[in-house]
C-alpha cells in the first residue's frame, strides 16, 4: 500500500510511471530497513513468533492511519504510461498490453529472486540463516546484516507490487490487507519455506480463481480454500514444504 | 429509656426563613433543570466505516456530519440545544455495527442513528431498533428491501434506493440504441438488489438481458468477468459495484477496451471514482443519487458551505445524501419539538422538505423518501476533474416503487 501511494506521488511529480517503479521500491525498502532495525531486531532473541505477528500487525494499522493522514481517504488513480496502453489480440480476444507487461515483470522478478537465492553466495547465506542462524553466526557471518537485507528486499518487492497494482485497482486504503489472505493461502499451498512451492501455489490459486469465476462465480472464493484444505489433508506441509 | 420527640417550641423567625428558602429552591428547581437540559447536546450516533474497504464512504459521511455540526451549532442548534455526533467504526461488518449501536445506546445514551454505510449493516440493526427505543434514518443504504419486506417502524430512508436508481436508468435507456445488456454486481445485499431491479426494469422497457454475474466482495481482478461480458455480445453493461471494486472494474474495463465496445451504465456515479479514474471515467452514464450540479437554493447553500470548508472540493453523492438525511431529521425533530423516537417517527411520516435534490417526501406507508431521479453522464467540462452532467431528471412519483415493494406497477 505504501508503495502504491509513494508511486502515485512520484508519478504525479515526475510524470513518469517508470521512475515511480524504481523510486517507490527503494523508499519502501529503506523504510523496511529502519523498521527492522528499530522494532524487529530486538525481538529476535525472544524466539517468539507471536511477538513478530503483533508488531507487524500493529505497524500495518499505524501505517494505514499515517497514509490516511498524509494522502487523505480518497483513492488515488495512477495512469498507465502511453506505451503500455491499448490491447493485443490473443485467440480473438483483446488482452491489455499492461497485463502483458505485468506478466513479463512477474516472470523476471520470480526468475531473479530464484537465481539470487539459489546461485549467489548471499542467497546461500540467506537460506542458511533461515535454517540455523546461530551456526551461521558462529561461522563468522553477520546475521544481523543478512536479516536486514532480506527484510529490505521483501519490502522493496512489496513496494514494487503496490506500484504495479495501482493502475489496475487504484491506490486506496486497505489495498494491502486484501493481499494478505491470498499470500497466506499461496504460502500454505506451496509449503512454508519453499520458493518454488510459492510459485506453484500462486499459479494454482490464480487458475482456480479465474476458472472458478468463469464457470462457478458464486463459489470462486470458496474454491481456493477448498483447494488449500485438500492439499493440507493430502500433504500437511504443503506441495513442496517439509512436514514438521 | 425514652426520648421526647415532640417539638415543644413554636415557629421561630429563623425556621420560617429556612422553610421559605427551601420552598423557593424546590419551586425554582424545574427551571434550573430545564436550563441544564437546554445545554445538553442532542446526541446522534454515526456508526460508519472508518477503516476497511468502504472507508472512503465513511470519510465522506463524517466530513459532512462535521460540517453540519458546525453550521447547526453556530445557528443555535436543534430545539435550542447543540448537536453532537458520536462516531463509531463498524468496519463495514454487520456484527460490528450491531455491537457499536448497542454501545451507543447503553454507554452514550444515544438513540438516533444515521451514517451507516453498508446495507447489510442497516439490515442487521433494524430489528433491534424497537428494543433500543432508537430511531435510524438511512442516508445512503440502497437495498430496496429495507423499506419493503424488512420494514420496521423506527427506520426511514431519506436516500434514493437501488430500485429507484435502476428505474431512472431504465427509463433513460428505453430510447437508447443498445438492445442487449449484461449486469455485473457486488455479491452482497445492495449489489443483488440493484441488479435485480435493473433486470426487472430494463426488460419492462423492451430490452434484453444477456446475463448477470456477481463478483465476490473485495474482488480486485475483473479480467474473467470482462471476458464474459465481451463474449455475451451485450451492447450495454450495467455495473453495480461501488468503492474499490467499482474503480478496479472501470480501470480494467478501460484497459481491455470494453468501454469502447460496450456502453457502461451504473446505478451510482461517484465523484471519488471519477477523480481516481480521471479521463477513463468520461462517457460513463449512470444514475446519480446526488448530482452536485443540480441547481436549487438548498443545494446552492450546501455547495458553497462545503466548498468553503473543504478547500473547493466537489461534494460526492454520500456528502449530498448525508446532508439531506440530516436536514430531514432536524426538520422532523423541530416539528415534533422532541428528540424522542416515537415523536420523531410521527413527525417524519408525510414530512416534505426542500432538500439538496429538490422536494423530498418521506412517505408514510413504508418510510421511503420520494426523491427525483437523476441520470448523468461523466463529462469533461474544462474543470480540474470530469464532472457528472445532468442528462435527465425524472419526477419522484415515477421513480419511487410501489408501497413496501421494490417493484413498480406502472
XYZ file of C-alpha atoms in Angstrom:
654
model
C 0.000 0.000 0.000
C 2.817 2.376 0.914
C 4.495 1.559 -2.405
C 1.327 2.400 -4.331
C 0.932 5.764 -2.589
C 4.602 6.710 -2.947
C 4.428 5.578 -6.571
C 1.394 7.782 -7.103
C 3.218 10.817 -5.675
C 6.376 10.167 -7.703
C 4.315 9.663 -10.875
C 2.432 12.915 -10.250
C 5.571 14.982 -9.601
C 7.826 13.483 -12.229
C 5.191 12.459 -14.770
C 6.958 9.114 -15.155
C 5.438 5.792 -14.154
C 8.755 4.022 -14.744
C 10.573 6.381 -12.407
C 7.893 5.611 -9.802
C 8.582 1.930 -10.391
C 12.216 2.487 -9.403
C 11.946 5.116 -6.651
C 8.980 3.710 -4.693
C 10.515 0.245 -4.070
C 13.786 1.865 -2.948
C 11.991 4.149 -0.496
C 9.831 1.299 0.823
C 12.969 -0.837 1.212
C 14.609 1.978 3.221
C 11.511 2.151 5.378
C 11.760 -1.625 5.847
C 15.395 -1.341 6.967
C 14.525 1.264 9.603
C 11.539 -0.745 10.816
C 13.562 -3.944 11.038
C 16.411 -2.245 12.920
C 14.202 -0.419 15.380
C 11.360 -2.804 16.081
C 12.019 -6.310 14.808
C 15.671 -6.903 15.660
C 15.097 -6.592 19.456
C 12.610 -9.469 19.134
C 14.994 -11.999 17.540
C 16.368 -13.158 20.882
C 12.890 -13.889 22.213
C 12.206 -16.654 19.670
C 8.516 -15.758 19.918
C 6.603 -15.886 16.621
C 3.588 -14.211 18.214
C 5.630 -11.105 19.011
C 6.578 -10.623 15.319
C 2.965 -11.002 14.350
C 1.771 -8.424 16.861
C 4.470 -5.889 15.985
C 3.998 -6.170 12.214
C 0.223 -6.100 12.567
C 0.485 -3.023 14.788
C 2.714 -1.349 12.236
C 0.222 -2.127 9.457
C -2.523 -0.376 11.428
C -0.326 2.647 12.181
C 0.840 2.787 8.576
C -2.733 2.761 7.271
C -3.627 5.689 9.523
C -0.432 7.551 8.604
C -1.253 7.102 4.906
C -4.771 8.366 5.545
C -3.396 11.473 7.265
C -0.800 12.091 4.563
C -2.715 11.324 1.365
C -6.332 11.505 2.589
C -9.019 8.816 2.481
C -9.923 9.245 -1.184
C -8.411 6.756 -3.644
C -5.605 7.844 -5.949
C -5.522 6.921 -9.607
C -2.241 6.117 -11.343
C -2.260 6.381 -15.120
C -0.661 3.733 -17.305
C 2.166 5.127 -19.470
C 1.181 5.730 -23.083
C 3.392 2.918 -24.446
C 1.583 0.337 -22.262
C -1.916 1.472 -23.144
C -4.052 -0.433 -25.632
C -4.614 -4.095 -26.342
C -3.141 -7.045 -28.189
C -5.401 -9.732 -29.658
C -4.925 -13.216 -28.176
C -7.145 -16.009 -29.560
C -9.558 -13.431 -30.989
C -9.865 -11.712 -27.621
C -8.428 -8.386 -26.528
C -5.712 -8.546 -23.893
C -4.343 -5.345 -22.334
C -0.705 -4.514 -23.071
C -0.321 -3.555 -19.436
C -1.171 -7.110 -18.353
C 1.450 -8.448 -20.776
C 3.903 -6.074 -19.096
C 2.834 -7.383 -15.658
C 3.351 -10.987 -16.758
C 6.837 -10.169 -18.064
C 7.761 -8.289 -14.886
C 6.349 -11.118 -12.763
C 8.357 -13.783 -14.578
C 11.511 -11.639 -14.478
C 11.168 -10.939 -10.765
C 10.474 -14.593 -9.919
C 13.446 -15.702 -12.002
C 15.715 -13.061 -10.465
C 14.663 -13.982 -6.938
C 15.242 -17.673 -7.640
C 18.687 -17.048 -9.169
C 19.576 -14.748 -6.298
C 18.589 -17.305 -3.664
C 19.961 -20.387 -5.404
C 23.002 -19.223 -7.359
C 24.668 -16.496 -5.306
C 26.728 -16.658 -2.132
C 24.485 -14.188 -0.370
C 21.457 -16.282 -1.373
C 23.135 -19.293 0.175
C 23.707 -17.323 3.383
C 20.067 -16.206 3.440
C 18.920 -19.821 3.209
C 21.423 -20.820 5.879
C 20.277 -18.036 8.252
C 16.645 -19.086 7.790
C 17.578 -22.631 8.893
C 20.191 -22.115 11.621
C 21.155 -18.505 12.428
C 23.298 -19.472 15.450
C 25.513 -21.741 13.379
C 25.888 -19.145 10.592
C 26.798 -16.541 13.202
C 29.357 -18.885 14.758
C 30.951 -19.294 11.333
C 31.578 -15.550 11.210
C 28.734 -14.267 9.042
C 26.942 -11.079 10.032
C 23.440 -12.475 10.636
C 22.064 -9.046 11.566
C 23.040 -7.712 8.147
C 21.520 -10.718 6.369
C 18.209 -10.318 8.178
C 18.186 -6.600 7.453
C 18.881 -7.257 3.788
C 16.119 -9.868 3.486
C 13.616 -7.531 5.080
C 14.663 -4.672 2.803
C 14.340 -6.858 -0.309
C 10.925 -8.092 0.827
C 9.693 -4.555 1.470
C 11.130 -3.366 -1.844
C 9.325 -6.132 -3.746
C 6.080 -5.350 -1.914
C 6.566 -1.681 -2.833
C 7.037 -2.632 -6.469
C 3.889 -4.770 -6.294
C 1.978 -1.756 -5.000
C 3.173 0.496 -7.829
C 2.313 -2.154 -10.431
C -1.137 -2.794 -8.922
C -2.110 0.880 -8.683
C -3.113 1.338 -12.361
C -5.308 -1.773 -12.121
C -7.098 -1.106 -8.857
C -6.068 2.499 -7.935
C -4.216 3.242 -4.695
C -6.628 3.000 -1.785
C -6.682 2.406 1.950
C -6.831 -1.286 2.753
C -5.321 -2.441 -0.538
C -2.608 -4.233 1.436
C -4.930 -6.238 3.646
C -6.729 -7.763 0.663
C -3.420 -9.282 -0.489
C -2.504 -10.808 2.885
C -5.100 -13.604 2.738
C -4.150 -14.549 -0.833
C -0.448 -14.564 0.107
C -1.185 -16.703 3.143
C -3.133 -19.254 1.067
C -0.359 -19.365 -1.558
C 2.369 -19.998 1.027
C 0.303 -22.708 2.766
C -0.424 -24.450 -0.537
C 3.163 -24.179 -1.783
C 4.740 -25.153 1.511
C 6.440 -22.958 4.108
C 9.989 -22.047 3.174
C 9.777 -23.317 -0.400
C 10.358 -20.696 -3.093
C 9.308 -22.994 -5.932
C 6.304 -24.096 -3.876
C 5.160 -20.468 -3.589
C 5.383 -20.020 -7.356
C 3.371 -23.187 -7.970
C 0.923 -22.130 -5.239
C 0.400 -18.701 -6.792
C -0.218 -20.187 -10.238
C -2.658 -22.728 -8.794
C -4.578 -20.076 -6.876
C -4.703 -17.819 -9.937
C -6.007 -20.627 -12.159
C -8.609 -21.683 -9.627
C -9.779 -18.091 -9.155
C -10.015 -17.363 -12.872
C -11.704 -20.621 -13.888
C -13.852 -20.561 -10.767
C -15.040 -17.036 -11.539
C -15.836 -18.094 -15.100
C -17.636 -21.389 -14.512
C -18.943 -21.162 -10.935
C -18.779 -17.469 -9.990
C -20.782 -17.967 -6.808
C -18.151 -20.368 -5.471
C -14.999 -18.747 -6.873
C -13.674 -17.665 -3.482
C -14.662 -20.846 -1.675
C -12.807 -22.996 -4.205
C -9.350 -21.678 -3.270
C -9.961 -22.523 0.370
C -11.238 -25.931 -0.687
C -8.020 -26.392 -2.670
C -5.984 -25.390 0.390
C -7.944 -27.818 2.537
C -7.415 -30.735 0.133
C -3.683 -30.025 -0.122
C -3.341 -29.759 3.652
C -5.083 -33.128 4.067
C -3.004 -34.857 1.401
C 0.278 -33.059 2.140
C 0.152 -31.306 5.529
C 3.404 -29.459 4.833
C 2.164 -28.017 1.533
C 3.114 -29.100 -2.000
C 6.882 -28.671 -1.640
C 7.237 -27.925 2.051
C 8.629 -30.234 4.689
C 6.348 -31.786 7.271
C 7.276 -30.683 10.791
C -35.080 4.907 78.274
C -37.399 7.320 76.484
C -36.888 10.423 74.352
C -39.166 13.367 73.954
C -39.554 13.764 70.193
C -42.178 16.427 70.264
C -41.326 19.937 69.180
C -42.204 21.970 72.135
C -41.059 25.292 70.678
C -43.351 27.209 68.324
C -42.414 28.692 64.931
C -39.422 30.945 65.112
C -38.366 33.594 62.560
C -35.330 31.519 61.617
C -37.471 28.465 60.864
C -39.782 30.490 58.644
C -36.822 31.841 56.659
C -35.246 28.388 56.252
C -38.582 26.874 55.253
C -39.191 29.678 52.754
C -35.773 29.281 51.189
C -36.319 25.530 50.894
C -39.699 26.044 49.253
C -38.252 28.569 46.796
C -35.471 26.119 45.908
C -37.972 23.376 45.187
C -40.097 25.683 43.064
C -37.076 27.010 41.214
C -35.600 23.549 40.600
C -37.543 22.646 37.416
C -36.471 25.914 35.783
C -32.880 25.214 36.719
C -33.130 21.676 35.398
C -34.746 22.958 32.222
C -31.730 25.186 31.735
C -29.381 22.191 32.131
C -31.408 20.235 29.567
C -31.195 23.096 27.093
C -27.406 22.969 27.322
C -27.331 19.194 26.976
C -26.419 18.239 23.427
C -28.632 16.079 21.242
C -26.515 13.012 20.560
C -26.582 11.479 17.107
C -24.724 8.216 16.557
C -22.734 7.716 13.372
C -21.851 4.012 13.230
C -19.909 4.218 9.995
C -16.950 2.666 8.175
C -13.784 4.379 9.397
C -11.405 1.560 8.495
C -11.796 -1.087 5.797
C -12.875 -1.281 2.188
C -15.651 1.315 2.408
C -13.635 3.824 4.459
C -13.915 6.382 1.649
C -17.695 6.431 2.015
C -17.336 6.655 5.796
C -14.924 9.573 5.478
C -17.478 11.424 3.350
C -20.195 10.713 5.914
C -18.013 12.132 8.682
C -16.843 15.239 6.851
C -20.425 16.220 6.042
C -21.554 15.466 9.614
C -18.742 17.701 10.915
C -19.788 20.478 8.551
C -23.444 20.170 9.574
C -22.496 20.127 13.266
C -20.531 23.340 12.799
C -23.265 25.040 10.775
C -26.135 23.984 13.031
C -24.448 24.770 16.319
C -23.424 28.185 15.002
C -27.075 28.936 14.292
C -28.404 27.778 17.673
C -28.521 24.005 17.254
C -31.714 21.965 17.093
C -34.583 22.530 19.555
C -32.373 25.161 21.123
C -29.764 22.527 22.003
C -26.388 21.875 20.428
C -25.974 18.711 18.394
C -23.145 16.248 18.950
C -22.176 13.434 16.609
C -20.621 10.290 18.088
C -18.561 8.311 15.577
C -18.036 4.562 15.799
C -16.067 2.341 13.436
C -18.135 -0.592 12.151
C -15.526 -1.673 9.550
C -18.461 -2.390 7.242
C -19.292 -5.553 9.208
C -22.918 -6.137 10.265
C -21.942 -7.785 13.581
C -19.635 -4.869 14.448
C -22.357 -2.419 13.512
C -24.833 -4.045 15.914
C -22.224 -4.003 18.671
C -21.367 -0.342 18.112
C -25.027 0.664 18.095
C -25.549 -1.254 21.323
C -22.641 0.723 22.780
C -24.195 3.968 21.587
C -27.440 3.114 23.331
C -26.046 1.725 26.568
C -22.869 3.719 27.067
C -23.678 7.028 25.396
C -27.463 7.072 25.844
C -27.695 7.891 22.157
C -30.810 6.708 20.313
C -30.640 8.411 16.949
C -28.533 6.768 14.245
C -27.503 7.685 10.741
C -24.415 7.369 8.532
C -24.482 3.542 8.297
C -22.663 2.756 5.054
C -23.421 -0.846 4.107
C -26.972 -2.108 3.525
C -26.307 -5.390 5.302
C -25.246 -3.387 8.372
C -28.500 -1.433 8.227
C -30.400 -4.704 7.848
C -28.628 -6.077 10.939
C -29.546 -3.219 13.269
C -33.122 -2.655 12.086
C -34.737 -5.492 14.088
C -33.096 -4.116 17.257
C -34.399 -0.554 16.942
C -37.627 -1.142 18.850
C -35.804 -2.878 21.702
C -33.349 0.022 21.895
C -36.128 2.605 21.506
C -33.900 4.037 18.787
C -34.522 5.897 15.535
C -32.495 5.276 12.371
C -32.543 7.365 9.215
C -30.620 5.995 6.254
C -28.508 8.461 4.313
C -27.374 6.028 1.636
C -28.414 2.398 2.182
C -29.564 1.162 -1.198
C -31.076 -2.283 -0.633
C -34.689 -1.895 -1.765
C -35.946 -4.444 0.737
C -35.166 -2.191 3.716
C -38.420 -0.304 3.133
C -40.244 -3.349 1.762
C -40.025 -6.815 3.304
C -37.670 -5.701 6.104
C -39.761 -2.656 7.034
C -39.725 -1.591 10.699
C -41.464 1.419 12.248
C -38.357 3.187 13.531
C -36.464 3.148 10.238
C -36.699 5.785 7.493
C -34.768 6.068 4.258
C -34.144 9.598 3.024
C -31.993 8.498 0.089
C -32.608 7.104 -3.363
C -32.697 3.312 -3.131
C -31.181 0.800 -5.559
C -34.528 0.117 -7.306
C -35.044 3.881 -7.698
C -31.604 4.365 -9.255
C -32.153 1.410 -11.575
C -35.614 2.729 -12.506
C -34.274 6.147 -13.549
C -31.596 4.500 -15.633
C -34.031 2.042 -17.257
C -36.378 4.873 -18.183
C -33.464 6.705 -19.757
C -32.213 3.640 -21.635
C -35.667 2.936 -23.037
C -34.851 5.133 -26.027
C -31.167 4.184 -26.213
C -29.761 2.322 -29.231
C -28.462 -0.581 -27.099
C -30.763 -3.615 -27.070
C -28.854 -6.181 -25.009
C -27.476 -5.591 -21.549
C -25.218 -7.523 -19.213
C -25.147 -6.795 -15.485
C -22.329 -7.183 -13.009
C -22.885 -6.600 -9.309
C -21.146 -6.935 -5.996
C -22.133 -10.146 -4.226
C -23.927 -8.583 -1.268
C -27.320 -7.076 -0.462
C -27.063 -3.803 -2.389
C -25.422 -5.379 -5.464
C -28.132 -8.020 -5.750
C -30.918 -5.523 -5.121
C -29.537 -3.143 -7.734
C -29.016 -5.790 -10.417
C -32.390 -7.438 -9.819
C -34.141 -4.064 -10.038
C -32.300 -3.146 -13.214
C -33.111 -6.511 -14.776
C -36.807 -6.110 -13.973
C -36.907 -2.515 -15.206
C -34.893 -2.908 -18.391
C -36.878 -5.916 -19.602
C -40.041 -3.971 -18.871
C -38.972 -1.258 -21.337
C -38.352 -3.868 -24.039
C -34.622 -4.541 -23.750
C -32.914 -7.897 -23.246
C -30.580 -9.164 -20.556
C -27.651 -11.205 -21.909
C -26.574 -12.327 -18.459
C -25.755 -11.351 -14.905
C -22.813 -12.105 -12.672
C -21.904 -11.253 -9.087
C -18.284 -10.728 -8.088
C -17.210 -11.537 -4.524
C -16.902 -8.586 -2.154
C -13.341 -7.267 -2.214
C -12.606 -8.740 -5.648
C -9.795 -6.912 -7.434
C -9.280 -8.773 -10.711
C -12.149 -8.453 -13.175
C -10.477 -9.984 -16.232
C -12.699 -13.084 -16.153
C -15.859 -11.033 -15.785
C -14.812 -8.675 -18.576
C -14.218 -11.684 -20.834
C -17.720 -12.958 -20.038
C -19.232 -9.572 -20.857
C -17.326 -9.443 -24.162
C -18.433 -12.979 -25.037
C -22.067 -12.213 -24.253
C -22.311 -9.789 -27.164
C -24.074 -7.233 -24.960
C -24.068 -3.621 -26.147
C -24.540 -2.203 -22.672
C -23.222 -3.204 -19.262
C -24.920 -2.311 -16.004
C -22.414 -2.003 -13.172
C -23.474 -2.306 -9.524
C -20.007 -2.147 -7.979
C -19.005 0.565 -5.562
C -15.846 1.873 -3.951
C -12.639 -0.094 -4.526
C -14.435 -2.723 -6.586
C -16.014 -0.177 -8.901
C -12.733 1.598 -9.578
C -10.911 -1.673 -10.209
C -13.608 -2.732 -12.670
C -13.692 0.561 -14.620
C -9.881 0.727 -14.790
C -9.627 -2.809 -16.105
C -12.615 -2.408 -18.439
C -10.828 0.587 -19.963
C -7.594 -1.419 -20.307
C -9.447 -4.240 -22.074
C -11.147 -1.777 -24.400
C -14.524 -2.881 -23.015
C -15.612 0.717 -22.508
C -15.066 1.385 -26.238
C -17.222 -1.570 -27.293
C -19.919 -1.536 -24.623
C -21.800 1.410 -23.115
C -21.144 1.350 -19.374
C -24.081 2.335 -17.220
C -24.186 2.353 -13.446
C -26.643 2.988 -10.665
C -24.375 5.394 -8.787
C -21.884 7.782 -10.341
C -19.360 8.678 -7.669
C -17.056 11.700 -7.716
C -14.339 9.813 -5.784
C -14.268 7.233 -8.577
C -14.284 9.919 -11.262
C -11.348 11.660 -9.581
C -9.321 8.459 -9.301
C -10.120 7.269 -12.819
C -9.573 10.651 -14.462
C -10.288 10.676 -18.196
C -11.056 6.935 -18.099
C -14.376 7.809 -16.495
C -15.516 10.223 -19.236
C -18.566 8.893 -21.069
C -19.864 6.787 -18.195
C -23.653 7.096 -17.956
C -25.409 6.440 -14.712
C -27.926 7.280 -12.093
C -26.858 9.830 -9.541
C -28.113 9.891 -6.018
C -26.844 13.415 -5.652
C -25.532 15.370 -8.643
C -23.772 18.406 -7.217
C -24.566 20.225 -10.466
C -28.295 20.263 -9.610
C -29.500 23.824 -9.246
C -31.778 24.859 -6.381
C -31.474 27.102 -3.359
C -30.788 24.335 -0.819
C -28.028 22.816 -2.932
C -26.517 26.213 -3.636
C -26.221 26.841 0.100
C -24.803 23.385 0.788
C -22.326 23.571 -2.069
C -20.957 26.961 -1.047
C -20.646 25.916 2.631
C -18.995 22.617 1.686
C -16.505 24.152 -0.711
C -15.656 26.913 1.745
C -14.982 24.305 4.436
C -13.061 21.835 2.280
C -10.884 23.998 0.017
C -13.156 23.969 -3.014
C -13.550 20.193 -3.142
C -16.550 18.798 -5.010
C -19.009 17.006 -2.701
C -19.637 13.379 -3.552
C -23.015 11.621 -3.574
C -22.509 10.459 0.027
C -21.969 14.058 1.133
C -25.157 15.242 -0.547
C -27.243 12.369 0.763
C -25.850 12.690 4.287
C -26.653 16.400 4.273
C -30.157 15.639 3.025
C -30.769 12.952 5.683
C -29.627 15.254 8.497
C -31.697 18.123 7.141
C -34.802 15.906 7.106
C -34.019 14.556 10.579
C -33.692 18.040 12.080
C -36.914 19.234 10.403
C -38.751 16.251 11.900
C -37.286 16.916 15.342
C -38.300 20.556 15.167
C -41.821 19.645 14.049
C -42.036 17.058 16.843
C -40.469 19.512 19.298
C -38.695 16.494 20.736
C -35.791 14.098 20.288
C -37.828 11.112 21.438
C -38.048 8.234 18.992
C -41.825 7.886 18.820
C -42.376 11.609 18.346
C -39.732 11.808 15.601
C -41.332 8.857 13.802
C -44.742 10.552 13.924
C -43.321 13.857 12.675
C -41.298 12.180 9.934
C -44.273 10.446 8.330
C -45.524 12.587 5.483
C -42.830 15.244 6.007
C -41.876 17.172 2.882
C -38.566 19.004 2.717
C -36.885 21.242 0.136
C -33.684 19.268 0.010
C -30.455 19.499 -1.980
C -32.129 17.192 -4.529
C -35.415 19.063 -4.803
C -38.594 18.361 -2.864
C -38.376 15.108 -0.921
C -41.409 13.475 0.683
C -40.970 10.954 3.496
C -43.697 8.515 2.556
C -45.917 7.369 5.411
C -46.722 3.906 4.123
C -43.168 2.492 4.052
C -40.935 5.364 5.248
C -39.193 5.648 1.884
C -38.156 9.141 0.834
C -39.611 10.060 -2.556
C -36.719 11.609 -4.484
C -36.335 12.828 -8.020
C -34.370 10.512 -10.311
C -31.222 11.854 -11.941
C -29.393 10.399 -14.922
C -25.944 11.853 -15.593
C -23.041 11.457 -17.975
C -19.459 11.973 -16.831
C -18.116 14.810 -18.956
C -15.010 16.901 -19.187
C -16.375 20.408 -18.619
C -12.942 22.016 -18.577
C -12.520 21.945 -14.799
C -9.851 20.276 -12.716
C -11.648 16.926 -12.994
C -14.541 15.434 -15.012
C -17.980 16.032 -13.502
C -21.460 14.490 -13.798
C -23.526 16.404 -16.329
C -27.274 16.005 -15.732
C -28.934 14.394 -18.767
C -32.415 13.875 -17.424
C -34.437 14.418 -14.235
C -37.432 12.161 -13.587
C -40.235 13.178 -11.195
C -40.235 11.419 -7.836
C -43.619 9.758 -8.498
C -42.117 7.884 -11.465
C -39.024 6.826 -9.567
C -40.354 5.640 -6.211
C -41.524 1.989 -6.164
C -44.934 0.806 -5.005
C -45.510 0.989 -1.298
C -43.499 -1.552 0.734
C -42.258 -3.022 -2.504
C -39.173 -2.974 -4.704
C -41.175 -3.124 -7.938
C -43.391 -0.813 -9.975
C -46.958 -1.479 -11.044
C -46.895 1.151 -13.805
